[in-house]
PDB file of C-alpha atoms in Angstrom:
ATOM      1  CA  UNK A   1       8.055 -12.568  13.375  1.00 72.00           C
ATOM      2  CA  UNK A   2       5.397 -10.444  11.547  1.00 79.00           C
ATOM      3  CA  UNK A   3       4.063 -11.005   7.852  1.00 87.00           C
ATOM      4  CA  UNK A   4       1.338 -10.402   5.868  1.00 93.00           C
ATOM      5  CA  UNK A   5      -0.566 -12.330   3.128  1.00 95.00           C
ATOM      6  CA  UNK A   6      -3.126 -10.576   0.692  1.00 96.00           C
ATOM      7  CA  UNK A   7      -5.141 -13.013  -1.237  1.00 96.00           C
ATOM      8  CA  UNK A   8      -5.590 -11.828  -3.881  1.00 96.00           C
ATOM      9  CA  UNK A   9      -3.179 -10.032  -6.252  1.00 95.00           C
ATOM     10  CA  UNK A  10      -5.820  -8.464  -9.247  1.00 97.00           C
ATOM     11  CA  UNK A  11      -9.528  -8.271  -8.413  1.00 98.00           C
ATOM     12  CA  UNK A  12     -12.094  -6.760 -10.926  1.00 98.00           C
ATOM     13  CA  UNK A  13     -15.311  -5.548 -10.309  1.00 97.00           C
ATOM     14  CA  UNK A  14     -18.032  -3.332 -11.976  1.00 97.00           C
ATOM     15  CA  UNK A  15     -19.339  -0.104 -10.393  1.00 97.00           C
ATOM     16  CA  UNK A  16     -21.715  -0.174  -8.173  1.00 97.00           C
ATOM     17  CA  UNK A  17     -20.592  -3.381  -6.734  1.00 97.00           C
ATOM     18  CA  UNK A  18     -19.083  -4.395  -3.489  1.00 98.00           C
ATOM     19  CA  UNK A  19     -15.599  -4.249  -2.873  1.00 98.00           C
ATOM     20  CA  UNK A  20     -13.679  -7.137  -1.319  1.00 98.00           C
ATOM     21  CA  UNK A  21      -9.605  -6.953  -0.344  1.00 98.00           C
ATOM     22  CA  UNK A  22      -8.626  -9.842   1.344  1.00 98.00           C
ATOM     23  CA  UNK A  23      -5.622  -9.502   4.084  1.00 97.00           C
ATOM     24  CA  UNK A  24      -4.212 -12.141   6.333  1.00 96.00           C
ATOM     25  CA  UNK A  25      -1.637 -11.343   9.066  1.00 93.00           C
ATOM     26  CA  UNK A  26       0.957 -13.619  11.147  1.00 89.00           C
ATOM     27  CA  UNK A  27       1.937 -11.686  14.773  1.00 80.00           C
ATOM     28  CA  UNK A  28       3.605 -12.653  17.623  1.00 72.00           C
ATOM     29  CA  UNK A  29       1.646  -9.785  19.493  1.00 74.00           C
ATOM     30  CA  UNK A  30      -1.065  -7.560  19.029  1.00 75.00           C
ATOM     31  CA  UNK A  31      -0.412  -5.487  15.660  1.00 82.00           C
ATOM     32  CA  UNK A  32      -1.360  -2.303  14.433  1.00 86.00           C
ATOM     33  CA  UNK A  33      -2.545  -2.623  10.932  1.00 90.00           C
ATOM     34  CA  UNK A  34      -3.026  -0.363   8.176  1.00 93.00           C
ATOM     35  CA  UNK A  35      -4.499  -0.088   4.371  1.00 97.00           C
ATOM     36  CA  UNK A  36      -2.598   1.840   1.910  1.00 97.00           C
ATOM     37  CA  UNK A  37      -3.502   2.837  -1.229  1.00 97.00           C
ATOM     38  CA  UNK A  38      -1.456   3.873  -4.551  1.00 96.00           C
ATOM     39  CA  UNK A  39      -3.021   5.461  -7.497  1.00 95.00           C
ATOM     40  CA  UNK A  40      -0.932   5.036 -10.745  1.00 91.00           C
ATOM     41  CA  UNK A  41       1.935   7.024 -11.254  1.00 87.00           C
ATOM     42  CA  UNK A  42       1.467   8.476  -7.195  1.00 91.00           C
ATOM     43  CA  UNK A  43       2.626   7.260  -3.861  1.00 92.00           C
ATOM     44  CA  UNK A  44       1.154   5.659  -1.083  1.00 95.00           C
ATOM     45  CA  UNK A  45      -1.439   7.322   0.964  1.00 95.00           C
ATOM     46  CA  UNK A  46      -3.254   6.060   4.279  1.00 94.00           C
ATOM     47  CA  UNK A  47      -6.569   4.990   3.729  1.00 96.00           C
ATOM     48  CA  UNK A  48      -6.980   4.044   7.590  1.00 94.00           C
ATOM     49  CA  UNK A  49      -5.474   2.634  10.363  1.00 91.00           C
ATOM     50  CA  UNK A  50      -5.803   0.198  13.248  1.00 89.00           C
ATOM     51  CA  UNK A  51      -4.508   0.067  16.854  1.00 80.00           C
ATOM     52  CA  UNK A  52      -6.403  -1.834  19.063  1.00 74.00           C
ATOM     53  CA  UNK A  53      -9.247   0.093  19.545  1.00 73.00           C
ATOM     54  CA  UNK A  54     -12.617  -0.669  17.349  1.00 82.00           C
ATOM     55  CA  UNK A  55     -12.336  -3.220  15.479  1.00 88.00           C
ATOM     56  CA  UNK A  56     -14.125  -2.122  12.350  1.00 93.00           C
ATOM     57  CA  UNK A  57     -12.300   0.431  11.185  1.00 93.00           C
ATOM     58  CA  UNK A  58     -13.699   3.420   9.006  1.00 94.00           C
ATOM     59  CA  UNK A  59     -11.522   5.149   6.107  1.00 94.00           C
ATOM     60  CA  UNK A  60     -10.917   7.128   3.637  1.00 94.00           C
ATOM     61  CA  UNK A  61     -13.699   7.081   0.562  1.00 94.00           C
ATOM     62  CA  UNK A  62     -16.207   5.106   2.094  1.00 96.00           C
ATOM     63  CA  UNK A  63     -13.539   2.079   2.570  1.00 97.00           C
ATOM     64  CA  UNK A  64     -13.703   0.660   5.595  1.00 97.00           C
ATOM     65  CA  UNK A  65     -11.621  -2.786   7.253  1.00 97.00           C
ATOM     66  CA  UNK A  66     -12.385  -5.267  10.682  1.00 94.00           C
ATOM     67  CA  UNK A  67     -10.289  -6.925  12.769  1.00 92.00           C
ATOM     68  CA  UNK A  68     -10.847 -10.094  12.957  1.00 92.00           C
ATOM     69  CA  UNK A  69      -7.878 -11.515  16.066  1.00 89.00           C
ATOM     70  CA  UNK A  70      -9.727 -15.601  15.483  1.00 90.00           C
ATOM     71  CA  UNK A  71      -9.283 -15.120  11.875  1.00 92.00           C
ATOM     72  CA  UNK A  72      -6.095 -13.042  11.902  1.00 92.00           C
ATOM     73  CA  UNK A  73      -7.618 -10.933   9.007  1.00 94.00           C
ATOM     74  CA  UNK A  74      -8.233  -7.872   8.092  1.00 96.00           C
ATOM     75  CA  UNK A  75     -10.092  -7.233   5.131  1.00 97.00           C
ATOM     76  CA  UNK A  76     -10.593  -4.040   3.361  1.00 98.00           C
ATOM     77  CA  UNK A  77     -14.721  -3.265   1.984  1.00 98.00           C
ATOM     78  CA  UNK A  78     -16.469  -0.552   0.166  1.00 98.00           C
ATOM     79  CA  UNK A  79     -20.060  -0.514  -0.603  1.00 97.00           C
ATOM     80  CA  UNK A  80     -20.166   0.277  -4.111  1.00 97.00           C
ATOM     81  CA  UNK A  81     -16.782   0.554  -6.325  1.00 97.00           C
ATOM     82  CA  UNK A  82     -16.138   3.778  -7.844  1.00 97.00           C
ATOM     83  CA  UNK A  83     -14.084   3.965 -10.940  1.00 96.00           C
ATOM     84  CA  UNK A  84     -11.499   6.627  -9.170  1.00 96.00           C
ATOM     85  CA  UNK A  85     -11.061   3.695  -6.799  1.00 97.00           C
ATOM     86  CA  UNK A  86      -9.121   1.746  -9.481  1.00 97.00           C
ATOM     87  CA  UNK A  87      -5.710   1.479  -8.007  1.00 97.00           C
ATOM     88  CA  UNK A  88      -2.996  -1.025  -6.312  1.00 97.00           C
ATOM     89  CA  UNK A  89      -4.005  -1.721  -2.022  1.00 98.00           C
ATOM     90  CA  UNK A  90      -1.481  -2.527   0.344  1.00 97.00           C
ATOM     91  CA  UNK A  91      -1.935  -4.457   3.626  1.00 96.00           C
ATOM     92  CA  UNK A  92       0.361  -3.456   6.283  1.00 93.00           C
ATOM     93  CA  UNK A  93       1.796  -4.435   9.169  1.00 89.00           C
ATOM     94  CA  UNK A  94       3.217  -2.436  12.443  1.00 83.00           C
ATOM     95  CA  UNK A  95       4.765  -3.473  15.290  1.00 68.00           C
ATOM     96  CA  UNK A  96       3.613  -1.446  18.514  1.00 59.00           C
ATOM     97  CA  UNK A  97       6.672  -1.482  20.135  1.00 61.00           C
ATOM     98  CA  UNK A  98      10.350  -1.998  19.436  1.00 59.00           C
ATOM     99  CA  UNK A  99      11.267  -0.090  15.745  1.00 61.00           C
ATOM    100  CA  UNK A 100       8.705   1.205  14.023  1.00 68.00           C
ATOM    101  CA  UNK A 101       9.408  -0.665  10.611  1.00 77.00           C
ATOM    102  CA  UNK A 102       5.920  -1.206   8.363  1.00 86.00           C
ATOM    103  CA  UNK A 103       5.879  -5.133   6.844  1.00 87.00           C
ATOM    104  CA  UNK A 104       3.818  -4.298   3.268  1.00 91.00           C
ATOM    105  CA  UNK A 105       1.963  -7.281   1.580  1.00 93.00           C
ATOM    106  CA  UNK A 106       2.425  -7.516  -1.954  1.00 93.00           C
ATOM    107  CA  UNK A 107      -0.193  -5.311  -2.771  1.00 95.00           C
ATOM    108  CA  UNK A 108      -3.624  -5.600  -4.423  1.00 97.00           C
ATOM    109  CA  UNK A 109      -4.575  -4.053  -7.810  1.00 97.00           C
ATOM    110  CA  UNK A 110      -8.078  -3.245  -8.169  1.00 98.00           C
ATOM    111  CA  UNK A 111      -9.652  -2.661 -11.776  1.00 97.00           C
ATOM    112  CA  UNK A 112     -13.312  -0.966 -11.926  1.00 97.00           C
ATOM    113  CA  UNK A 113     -15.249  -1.033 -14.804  1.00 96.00           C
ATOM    114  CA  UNK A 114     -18.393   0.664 -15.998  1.00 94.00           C
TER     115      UNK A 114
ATOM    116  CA  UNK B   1       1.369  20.870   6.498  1.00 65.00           C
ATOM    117  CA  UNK B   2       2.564  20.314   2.785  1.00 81.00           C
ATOM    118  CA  UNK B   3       3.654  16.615   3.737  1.00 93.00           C
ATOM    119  CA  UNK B   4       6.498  15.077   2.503  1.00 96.00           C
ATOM    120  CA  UNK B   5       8.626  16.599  -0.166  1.00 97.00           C
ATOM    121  CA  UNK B   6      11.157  14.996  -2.385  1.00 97.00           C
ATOM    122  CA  UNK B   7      13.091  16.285  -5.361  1.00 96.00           C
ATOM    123  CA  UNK B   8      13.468  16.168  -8.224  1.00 97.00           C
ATOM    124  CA  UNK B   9      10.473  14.114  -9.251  1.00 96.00           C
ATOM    125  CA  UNK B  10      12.120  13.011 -12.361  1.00 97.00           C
ATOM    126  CA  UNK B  11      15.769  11.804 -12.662  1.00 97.00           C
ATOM    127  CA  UNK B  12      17.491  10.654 -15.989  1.00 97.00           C
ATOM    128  CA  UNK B  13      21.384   9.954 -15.812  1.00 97.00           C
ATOM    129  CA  UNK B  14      23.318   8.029 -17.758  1.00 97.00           C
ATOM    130  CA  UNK B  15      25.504   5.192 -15.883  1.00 97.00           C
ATOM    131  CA  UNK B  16      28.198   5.785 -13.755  1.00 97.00           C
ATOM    132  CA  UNK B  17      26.931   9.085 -12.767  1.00 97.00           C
ATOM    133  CA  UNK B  18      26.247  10.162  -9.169  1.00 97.00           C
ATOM    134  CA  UNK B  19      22.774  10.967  -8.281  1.00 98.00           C
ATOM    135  CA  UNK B  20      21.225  12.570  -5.287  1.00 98.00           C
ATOM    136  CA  UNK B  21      17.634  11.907  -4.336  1.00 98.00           C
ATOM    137  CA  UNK B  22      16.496  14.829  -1.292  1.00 98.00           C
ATOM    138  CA  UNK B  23      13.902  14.366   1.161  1.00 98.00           C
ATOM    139  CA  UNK B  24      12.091  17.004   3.382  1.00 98.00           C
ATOM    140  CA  UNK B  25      10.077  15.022   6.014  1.00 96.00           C
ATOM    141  CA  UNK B  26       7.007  15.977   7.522  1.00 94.00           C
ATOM    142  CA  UNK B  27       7.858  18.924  10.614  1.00 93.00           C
ATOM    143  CA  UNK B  28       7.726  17.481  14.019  1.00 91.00           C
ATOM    144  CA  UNK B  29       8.282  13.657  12.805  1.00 91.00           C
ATOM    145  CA  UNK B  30      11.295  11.528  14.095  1.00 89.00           C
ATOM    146  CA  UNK B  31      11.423   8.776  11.852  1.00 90.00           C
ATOM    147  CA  UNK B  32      12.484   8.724   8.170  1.00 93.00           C
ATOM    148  CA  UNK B  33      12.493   5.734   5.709  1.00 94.00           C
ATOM    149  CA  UNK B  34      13.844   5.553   2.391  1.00 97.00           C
ATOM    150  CA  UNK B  35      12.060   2.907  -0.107  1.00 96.00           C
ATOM    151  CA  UNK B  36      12.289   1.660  -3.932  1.00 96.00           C
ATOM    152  CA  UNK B  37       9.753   0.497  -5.735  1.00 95.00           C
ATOM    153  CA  UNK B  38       9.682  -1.934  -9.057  1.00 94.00           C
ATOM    154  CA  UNK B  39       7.428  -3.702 -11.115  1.00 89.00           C
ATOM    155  CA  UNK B  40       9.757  -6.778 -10.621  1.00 89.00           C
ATOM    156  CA  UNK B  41      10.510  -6.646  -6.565  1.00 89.00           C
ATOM    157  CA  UNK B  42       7.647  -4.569  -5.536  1.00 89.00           C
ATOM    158  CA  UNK B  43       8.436  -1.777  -2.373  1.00 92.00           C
ATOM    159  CA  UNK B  44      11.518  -2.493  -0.583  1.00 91.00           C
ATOM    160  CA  UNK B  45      12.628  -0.846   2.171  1.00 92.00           C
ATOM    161  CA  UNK B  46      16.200   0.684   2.393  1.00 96.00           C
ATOM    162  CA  UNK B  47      17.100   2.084   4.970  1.00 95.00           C
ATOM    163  CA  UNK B  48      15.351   3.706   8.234  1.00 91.00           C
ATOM    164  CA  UNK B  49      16.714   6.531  10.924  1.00 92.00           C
ATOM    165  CA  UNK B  50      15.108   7.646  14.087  1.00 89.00           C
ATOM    166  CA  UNK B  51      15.994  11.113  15.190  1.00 90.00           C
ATOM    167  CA  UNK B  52      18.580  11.166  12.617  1.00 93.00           C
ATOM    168  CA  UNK B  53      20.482   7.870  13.199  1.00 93.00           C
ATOM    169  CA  UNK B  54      20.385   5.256  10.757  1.00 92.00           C
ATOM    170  CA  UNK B  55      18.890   2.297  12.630  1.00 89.00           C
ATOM    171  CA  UNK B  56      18.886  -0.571   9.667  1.00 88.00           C
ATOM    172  CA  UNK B  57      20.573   0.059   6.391  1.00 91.00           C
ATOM    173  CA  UNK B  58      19.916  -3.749   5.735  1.00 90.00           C
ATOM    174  CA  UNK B  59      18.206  -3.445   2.050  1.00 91.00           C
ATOM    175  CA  UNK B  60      20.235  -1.204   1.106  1.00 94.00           C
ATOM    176  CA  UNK B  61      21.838  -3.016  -1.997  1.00 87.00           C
ATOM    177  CA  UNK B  62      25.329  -2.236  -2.629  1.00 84.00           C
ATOM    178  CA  UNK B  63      28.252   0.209  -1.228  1.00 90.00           C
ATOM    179  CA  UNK B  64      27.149   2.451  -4.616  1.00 95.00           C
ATOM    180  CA  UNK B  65      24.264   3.226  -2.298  1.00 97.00           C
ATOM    181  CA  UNK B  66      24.695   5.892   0.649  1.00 97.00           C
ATOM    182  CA  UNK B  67      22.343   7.841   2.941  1.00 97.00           C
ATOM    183  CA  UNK B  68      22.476  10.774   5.019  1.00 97.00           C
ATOM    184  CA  UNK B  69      20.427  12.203   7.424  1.00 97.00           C
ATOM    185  CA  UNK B  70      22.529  15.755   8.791  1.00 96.00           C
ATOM    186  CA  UNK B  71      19.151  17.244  10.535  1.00 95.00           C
ATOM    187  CA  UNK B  72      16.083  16.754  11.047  1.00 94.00           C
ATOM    188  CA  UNK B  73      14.223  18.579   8.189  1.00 95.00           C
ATOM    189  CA  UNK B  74      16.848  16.645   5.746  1.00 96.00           C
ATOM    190  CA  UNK B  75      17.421  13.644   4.018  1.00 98.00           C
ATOM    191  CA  UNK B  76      19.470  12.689   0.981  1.00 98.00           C
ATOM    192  CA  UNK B  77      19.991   9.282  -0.839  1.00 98.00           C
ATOM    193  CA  UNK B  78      23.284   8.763  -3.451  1.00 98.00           C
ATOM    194  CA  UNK B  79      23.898   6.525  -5.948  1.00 97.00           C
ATOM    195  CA  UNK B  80      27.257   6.472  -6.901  1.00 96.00           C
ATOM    196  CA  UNK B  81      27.944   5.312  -9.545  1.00 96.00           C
ATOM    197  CA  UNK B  82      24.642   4.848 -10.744  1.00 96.00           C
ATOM    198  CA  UNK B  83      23.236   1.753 -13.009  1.00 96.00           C
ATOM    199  CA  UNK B  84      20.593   1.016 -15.416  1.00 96.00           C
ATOM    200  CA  UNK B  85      19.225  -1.513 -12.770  1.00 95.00           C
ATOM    201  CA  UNK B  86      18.784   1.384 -10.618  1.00 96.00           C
ATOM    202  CA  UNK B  87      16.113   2.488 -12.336  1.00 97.00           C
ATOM    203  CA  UNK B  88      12.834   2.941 -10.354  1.00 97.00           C
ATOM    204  CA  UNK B  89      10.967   4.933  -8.185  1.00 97.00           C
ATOM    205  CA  UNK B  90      12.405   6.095  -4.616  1.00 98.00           C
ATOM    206  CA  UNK B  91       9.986   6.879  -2.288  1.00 97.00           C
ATOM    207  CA  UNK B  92      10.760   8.948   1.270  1.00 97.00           C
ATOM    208  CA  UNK B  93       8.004   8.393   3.897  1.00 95.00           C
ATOM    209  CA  UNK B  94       8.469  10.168   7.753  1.00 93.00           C
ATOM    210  CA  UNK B  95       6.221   8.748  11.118  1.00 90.00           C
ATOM    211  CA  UNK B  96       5.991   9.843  14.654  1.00 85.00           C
ATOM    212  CA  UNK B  97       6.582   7.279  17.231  1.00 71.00           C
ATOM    213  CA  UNK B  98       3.047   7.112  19.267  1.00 58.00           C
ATOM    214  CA  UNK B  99       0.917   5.279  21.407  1.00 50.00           C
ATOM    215  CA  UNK B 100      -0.522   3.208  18.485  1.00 50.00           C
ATOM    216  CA  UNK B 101       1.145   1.883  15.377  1.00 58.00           C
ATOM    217  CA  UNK B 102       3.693   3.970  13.085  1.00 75.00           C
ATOM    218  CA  UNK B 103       1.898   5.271  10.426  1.00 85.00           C
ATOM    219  CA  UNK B 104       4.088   6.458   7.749  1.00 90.00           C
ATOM    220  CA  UNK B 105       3.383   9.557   5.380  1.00 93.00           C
ATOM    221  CA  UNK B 106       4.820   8.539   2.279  1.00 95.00           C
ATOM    222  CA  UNK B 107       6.182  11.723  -0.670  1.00 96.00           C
ATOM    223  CA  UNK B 108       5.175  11.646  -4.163  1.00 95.00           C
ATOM    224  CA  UNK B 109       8.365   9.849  -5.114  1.00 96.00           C
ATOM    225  CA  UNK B 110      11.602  10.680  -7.501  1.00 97.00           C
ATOM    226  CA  UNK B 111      11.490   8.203 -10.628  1.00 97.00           C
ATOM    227  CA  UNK B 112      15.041   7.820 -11.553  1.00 98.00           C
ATOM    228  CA  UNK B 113      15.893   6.238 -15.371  1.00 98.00           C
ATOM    229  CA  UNK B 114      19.510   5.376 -15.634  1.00 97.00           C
ATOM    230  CA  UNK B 115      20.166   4.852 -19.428  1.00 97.00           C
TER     231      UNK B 115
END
């Protein structure tokens, strides 16, 4: 069975400042993972993707996520927060083969402030 | 490609009326998935179809709920007979079986308010 835990449900940070999403998965086999994110009011848009390849994955807006298989992580970074990246992240989960069904976590809402 | 359409973007009904929620997916992609979003359950999926056959209608919550999926450029969901606790936001996303994972394109979403 596949799942996935994020750590956090609110995190707030200032702009300028690092950005930290913490995502946990649970496979059976290898995954393919994603990071989704929802601005308010919109739906969900890919912010990158991935399937066994590199493990540090580059995005969308300067976000960018590793794969860590010891950890069974896969945490999503940026830099320096912008304010138009105040929004709610999802972590998500794929299986490679068999239907192609996406487990969500229960999402992430990130607050930026000046 | 303009992505995934849905319409309308906005649905208010009052109960026990039927509603239709229409999805375009995105040209070329064989899987469609129908979701609902609240502030109390979060994103729930409803019901997927691969090349046009429903494959798990599991979450879908009641017989008042129905999809179809005639071709595949078309997708509709029905509520009949709608409820106030049917109120949310349905969201249509298509994917293209690959090599890697299943990405899914997700539309802009219909809110529905059922008064």
């Amino acid at each position: 069975a596949q799942s996935v835990t994020q750590l956090d449900s609110h995190v707030s940070v200032s702009e300028g400042t690092p950005v930290l999403l913490r995502c946990n998965y649970s496979s059976s086999y290898s995954p393919s993972l994603f990071w989704y994110v929802q601005h308010p009011n919109k739906g969900l848009q890919l912010l990158l993707k991935y399937t066994s390849a590199a493990t540090l994955v580059k995005g969308i807006n300067g976000f960018e996520a590793e794969f860590k298989k010891s950890e069974t992580s896969f945490h999503l970074t940026k830099p320096s927060a912008h304010m138009s990246d105040a929004a709610e992240y999802f972590c998500v989960v794929s299986p490679t083969r068999g239907y192609n069904k996406l487990i969500f976590g229960a999402g992430t809402r990130l607050a930026v402030h000046p | 490609d303009a992505g995934v359409i849905q319409s309308p973007r906005h649905e208010v009904t009052e109960m026990g009326q039927e509603v239709t929620l229409r999805c375009k997916p995105i040209s070329g992609h064989n899987s469609l998935f129908w979701y609902r979003q609240t502030m109390m359950r979060g994103l729930e999926l409803l019901i997927y179809f691969n090349n046009n056959v429903p494959i798990d209608d599991s979450g879908m919550p009641e017989d008042r709920f129905s999809a179809k999926m005639p071709n595949a450029s078309f997708s509709t969901l029905k509520i009949q007979p709608s409820e106030p606790r049917d109120s949310a936001v349905y969201f249509c996303a298509s994917s293209q079986k690959g090599t890697g994972g299943y990405e899914q394109y997700f539309g802009p979403g219909t809110r529905l308010t059922v008064t």
